[in-house]
XYZ file of C-alpha atoms in Angstrom:
122
model
C 0.000 0.000 0.000
C 1.197 3.501 -0.694
C 1.524 6.501 1.574
C -0.143 9.880 1.243
C 1.775 13.139 1.437
C -0.674 15.943 2.159
C 0.056 19.651 2.123
C -1.840 22.728 3.220
C -1.092 25.693 0.954
C -1.156 29.479 1.310
C -4.055 31.492 -0.052
C -2.062 33.197 -2.815
C -0.501 30.028 -4.263
C -1.725 28.660 -7.594
C -3.056 25.101 -7.529
C -2.801 24.825 -11.338
C 0.961 25.413 -11.096
C 1.171 22.745 -8.383
C -0.629 20.267 -10.639
C 1.668 21.065 -13.587
C 4.795 20.774 -11.404
C 3.712 17.387 -10.032
C 3.027 16.071 -13.524
C 6.360 17.430 -14.809
C 8.292 15.283 -12.306
C 6.390 12.115 -13.182
C 3.206 12.002 -11.098
C 0.125 11.168 -13.120
C -3.223 12.907 -12.899
C -4.505 9.912 -10.921
C -1.659 10.167 -8.360
C -2.853 13.347 -6.656
C -5.955 15.192 -5.491
C -6.348 18.935 -4.966
C -9.145 19.877 -2.552
C -10.447 23.408 -3.173
C -12.535 25.567 -0.864
C -14.640 27.894 -3.013
C -16.383 29.566 -0.081
C -13.777 32.321 0.310
C -12.437 35.076 -1.934
C -8.866 33.729 -1.734
C -9.367 30.002 -1.327
C -6.889 27.979 0.651
C -6.415 24.469 -0.609
C -5.161 21.078 0.447
C -3.419 18.619 -1.854
C -2.592 14.955 -1.388
C -0.153 12.874 -3.424
C 0.221 9.104 -3.444
C 3.887 8.230 -2.858
C 5.369 4.740 -2.954
C 8.854 5.377 -1.520
C 11.023 8.007 0.164
C 12.339 9.330 -3.156
C 8.827 10.095 -4.400
C 7.935 11.641 -1.041
C 11.014 13.901 -1.177
C 10.232 14.919 -4.773
C 6.627 15.754 -3.923
C 7.727 17.619 -0.784
C 10.124 19.739 -2.869
C 7.317 20.601 -5.293
C 5.104 21.486 -2.327
C 7.814 23.823 -0.992
C 8.147 25.527 -4.372
C 4.390 26.160 -4.324
C 4.123 27.852 -0.900
C 3.136 24.935 1.295
C 2.399 25.901 4.889
C 2.633 22.424 6.404
C 3.068 18.860 5.132
C 1.786 15.633 6.625
C 2.708 12.034 5.774
C 0.024 9.390 6.262
C 1.445 5.888 6.055
C -0.424 2.874 4.663
C -3.163 4.953 3.070
C -4.263 4.823 -0.536
C -5.510 7.758 -2.572
C -8.975 6.196 -2.581
C -8.998 6.474 1.230
C -7.789 10.091 1.207
C -11.178 11.773 1.470
C -11.096 15.455 2.414
C -12.985 15.086 5.711
C -10.855 12.105 6.752
C -7.578 13.921 6.025
C -8.860 17.066 7.718
C -9.759 15.147 10.882
C -6.301 13.488 10.956
C -4.599 16.851 10.437
C -6.706 18.447 13.183
C -5.778 15.630 15.589
C -2.061 15.931 14.780
C -2.172 19.704 15.208
C -3.777 19.393 18.623
C -1.171 16.839 19.666
C 1.789 19.009 18.631
C 3.648 20.842 21.326
C 3.903 24.406 20.140
C 6.904 26.571 20.978
C 6.371 28.783 23.964
C 7.893 32.252 24.189
C 11.352 32.524 25.692
C 11.199 32.744 29.442
C 13.878 33.589 31.916
C 13.770 31.370 34.943
C 15.366 32.847 38.015
C 17.225 30.404 40.190
C 16.509 30.080 43.869
C 18.342 32.236 46.333
C 18.771 32.405 50.075
C 17.247 35.868 50.220
C 19.041 39.051 51.145
C 21.796 39.115 53.686
C 22.423 41.926 56.186
C 25.007 43.602 53.916
C 22.388 44.167 51.207
C 19.871 45.855 53.508
C 20.282 49.643 53.683
C 18.163 52.055 55.682
């Protein structure tokens, strides 16, 4: 069974260019799906590509990067027929909730014994 590489793309990126780029490196029309959201003025889209090995995954990931991908996800042991939009979206939502996001830099002050009599001035 193949794996699915999914990518969430920026609003301004062109899905037609993504399709052409994928086909130019050897993926067929039946090897990928582009999910469009027509409800917004600048639609954001999700794309999934069926990859059989690490080389194909790296090639598809490079094409995604060239086309303004925001985030990529690899789903192992999933076929393109199983890659329905709602299913992928629920998996992506679950992974996003499970991620530990970076917190802002904090300075942690070490413990001290308090002030001694030399530090107290009246």
